[in-house]
Coordinates of C-alpha atoms in Angstrom, one line a residue:
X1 CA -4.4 15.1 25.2
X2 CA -2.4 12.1 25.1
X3 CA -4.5 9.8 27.7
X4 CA -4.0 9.3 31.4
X5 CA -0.4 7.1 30.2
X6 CA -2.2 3.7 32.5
X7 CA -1.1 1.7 29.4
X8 CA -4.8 1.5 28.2
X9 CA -5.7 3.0 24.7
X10 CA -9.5 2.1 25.5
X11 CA -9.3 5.0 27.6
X12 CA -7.5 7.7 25.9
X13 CA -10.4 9.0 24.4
X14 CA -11.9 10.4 27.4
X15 CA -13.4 13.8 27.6
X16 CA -13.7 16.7 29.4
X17 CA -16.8 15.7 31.7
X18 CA -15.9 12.0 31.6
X19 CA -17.7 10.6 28.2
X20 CA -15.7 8.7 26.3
X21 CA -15.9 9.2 22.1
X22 CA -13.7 7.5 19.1
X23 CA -14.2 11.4 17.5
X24 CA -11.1 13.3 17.8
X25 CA -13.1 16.8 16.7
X26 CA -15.2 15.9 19.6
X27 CA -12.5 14.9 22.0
X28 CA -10.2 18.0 21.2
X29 CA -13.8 20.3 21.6
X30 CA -14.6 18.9 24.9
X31 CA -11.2 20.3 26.4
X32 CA -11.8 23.5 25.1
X33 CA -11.8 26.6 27.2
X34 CA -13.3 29.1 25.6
X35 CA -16.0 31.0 27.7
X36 CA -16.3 33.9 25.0
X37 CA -16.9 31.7 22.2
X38 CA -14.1 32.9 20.2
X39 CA -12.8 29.6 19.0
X40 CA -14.7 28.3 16.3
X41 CA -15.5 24.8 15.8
X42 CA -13.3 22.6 13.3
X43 CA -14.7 21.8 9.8
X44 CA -15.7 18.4 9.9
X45 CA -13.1 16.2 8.8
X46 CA -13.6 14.9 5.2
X47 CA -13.3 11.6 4.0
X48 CA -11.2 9.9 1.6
X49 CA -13.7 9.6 -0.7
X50 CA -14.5 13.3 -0.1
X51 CA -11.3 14.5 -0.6
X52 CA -10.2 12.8 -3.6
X53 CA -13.3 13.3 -5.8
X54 CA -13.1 11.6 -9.4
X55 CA -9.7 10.6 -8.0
X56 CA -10.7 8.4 -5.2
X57 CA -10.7 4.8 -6.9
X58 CA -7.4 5.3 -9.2
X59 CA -5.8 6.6 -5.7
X60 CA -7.3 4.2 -3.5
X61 CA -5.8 1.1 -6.1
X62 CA -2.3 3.0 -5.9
X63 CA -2.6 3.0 -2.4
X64 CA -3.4 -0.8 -2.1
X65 CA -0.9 -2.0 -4.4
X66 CA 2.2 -0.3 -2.3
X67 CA 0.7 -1.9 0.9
X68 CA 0.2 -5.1 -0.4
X69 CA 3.5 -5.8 -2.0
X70 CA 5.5 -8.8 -0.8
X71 CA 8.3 -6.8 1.1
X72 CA 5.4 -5.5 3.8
X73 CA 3.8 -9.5 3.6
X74 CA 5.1 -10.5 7.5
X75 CA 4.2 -6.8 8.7
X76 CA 0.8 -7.0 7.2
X77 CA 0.4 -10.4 10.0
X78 CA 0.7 -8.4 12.3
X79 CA 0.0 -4.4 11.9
X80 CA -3.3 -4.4 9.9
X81 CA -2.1 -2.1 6.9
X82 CA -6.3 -0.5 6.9
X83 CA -6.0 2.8 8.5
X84 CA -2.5 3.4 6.5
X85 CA -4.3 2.9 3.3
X86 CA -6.9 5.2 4.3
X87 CA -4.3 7.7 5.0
X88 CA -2.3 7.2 2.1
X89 CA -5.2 7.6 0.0
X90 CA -6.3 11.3 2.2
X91 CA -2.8 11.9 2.2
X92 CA -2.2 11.7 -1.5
X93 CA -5.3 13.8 -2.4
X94 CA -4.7 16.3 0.0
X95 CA -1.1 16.8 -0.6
X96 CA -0.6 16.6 2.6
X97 CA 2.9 15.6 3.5
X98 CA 4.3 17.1 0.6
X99 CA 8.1 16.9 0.4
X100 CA 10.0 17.4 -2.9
X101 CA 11.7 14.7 -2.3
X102 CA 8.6 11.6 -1.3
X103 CA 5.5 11.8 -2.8
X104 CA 3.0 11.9 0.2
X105 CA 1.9 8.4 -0.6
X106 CA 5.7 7.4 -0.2
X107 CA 5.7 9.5 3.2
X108 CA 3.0 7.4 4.5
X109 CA 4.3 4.1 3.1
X110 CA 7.6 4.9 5.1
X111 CA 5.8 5.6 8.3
X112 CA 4.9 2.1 8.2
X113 CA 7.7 0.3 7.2
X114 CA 9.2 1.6 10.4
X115 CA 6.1 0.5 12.8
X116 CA 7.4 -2.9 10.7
X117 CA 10.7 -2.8 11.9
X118 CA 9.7 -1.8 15.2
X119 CA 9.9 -5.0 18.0
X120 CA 6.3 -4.9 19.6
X121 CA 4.6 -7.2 22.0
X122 CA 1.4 -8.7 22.3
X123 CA -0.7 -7.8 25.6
X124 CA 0.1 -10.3 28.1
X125 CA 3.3 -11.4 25.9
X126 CA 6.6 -11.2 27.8
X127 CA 9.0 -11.7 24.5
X128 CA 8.8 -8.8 22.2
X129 CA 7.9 -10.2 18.2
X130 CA 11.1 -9.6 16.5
X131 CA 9.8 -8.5 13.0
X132 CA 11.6 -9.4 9.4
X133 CA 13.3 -6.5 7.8
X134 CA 11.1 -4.4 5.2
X135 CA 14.8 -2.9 3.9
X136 CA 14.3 -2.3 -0.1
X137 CA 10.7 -1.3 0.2
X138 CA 10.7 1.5 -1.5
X139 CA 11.5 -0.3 -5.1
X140 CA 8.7 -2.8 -5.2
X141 CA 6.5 0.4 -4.3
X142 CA 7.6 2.7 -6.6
X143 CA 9.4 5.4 -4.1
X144 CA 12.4 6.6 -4.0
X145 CA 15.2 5.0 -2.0
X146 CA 16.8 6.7 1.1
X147 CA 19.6 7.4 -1.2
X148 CA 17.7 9.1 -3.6
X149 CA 15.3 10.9 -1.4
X150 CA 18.7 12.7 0.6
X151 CA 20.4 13.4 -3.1
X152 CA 20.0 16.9 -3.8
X153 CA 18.7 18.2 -7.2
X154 CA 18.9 21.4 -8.7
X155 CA 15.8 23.1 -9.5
X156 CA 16.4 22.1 -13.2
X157 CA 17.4 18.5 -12.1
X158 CA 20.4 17.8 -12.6
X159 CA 22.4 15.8 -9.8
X160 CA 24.6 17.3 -7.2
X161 CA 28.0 15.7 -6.5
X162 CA 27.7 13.7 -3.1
X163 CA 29.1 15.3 0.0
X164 CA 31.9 13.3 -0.5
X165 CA 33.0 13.8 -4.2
X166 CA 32.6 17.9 -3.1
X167 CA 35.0 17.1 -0.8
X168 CA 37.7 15.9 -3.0
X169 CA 36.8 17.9 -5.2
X170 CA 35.9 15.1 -7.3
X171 CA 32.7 16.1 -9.6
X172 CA 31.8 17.5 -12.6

């Protein structure tokens, strides 16, 4: 479900009796083997707007704000930050990606602070584009930090001694 792996994404999207479609609903039914008709078809897939409701604008600034601050500035050159806002904005009014810890916008922020980090090259490049670091994101956005998100709480809130101060038996 992944392509043919020839190193061509124009491709990937290839169905079942050779059409090609940008729909992954469409794609993923095309494959499917199902002779008694006991699969039934996916709901169509909502959009944002959809989704969020009265919501969508107030989520859809939040969204834009994290991906345009000046930490992600050299990664937004060169990984069109687009489709992230889109799902940070589904994400956020789904709940999807809900962790107790990262707020599913933060979830998707982070996915792309670490395409930013990534090396990548251009097609036809032989150098890979060394990218600047994104490190200390998460405080011009408004998320948590990786020390904060790993820091566990109790359910009423209060912090937990590090690993290391339970160790020495050094907390409170």
């Amino acid at each position: 479900m992944c392509g043919n792996n020839d190193g061509d994404p124009a491709n990937d999207m290839r169905m079942r009796r050779r059409g090609m479609t940008d729909d992954p609903v469409e794609f993923g039914n095309s494959w499917k083997i199902d002779p008694r008709k006991r699969c039934t078809d996916p709901e169509p897939r909502k959009t944002p707007e959809e989704v969020c409701g009265d919501e969508y604008e107030a989520t859809k600034t939040e969204c834009e704000r994290i991906f345009n601050i000046e930490k992600f500035a050299t990664c937004r050159e060169n990984h069109d930050p687009e489709e992230w806002i889109e799902a940070c904005i589904y994400d956020q009014c789904e709940g999807l990606m809900q962790r107790e810890e990262l707020p599913p916008k933060c979830v998707v922020a982070n996915a792309y602070a670490t395409r930013c980090r990534k090396d990548f090259w251009f097609q036809g490049e032989n150098t890979p584009v060394k990218t600047k670091t994104v490190d200390g994101w998460e405080e011009e956005a408004g998320c948590p930090d990786a020390e904060d998100r790993f820091q566990p709480t109790l359910d009423v809130g209060c912090p937990q001694p590090t690993l290391e101060e339970e160790l020495a038996g050094n907390f409170k």
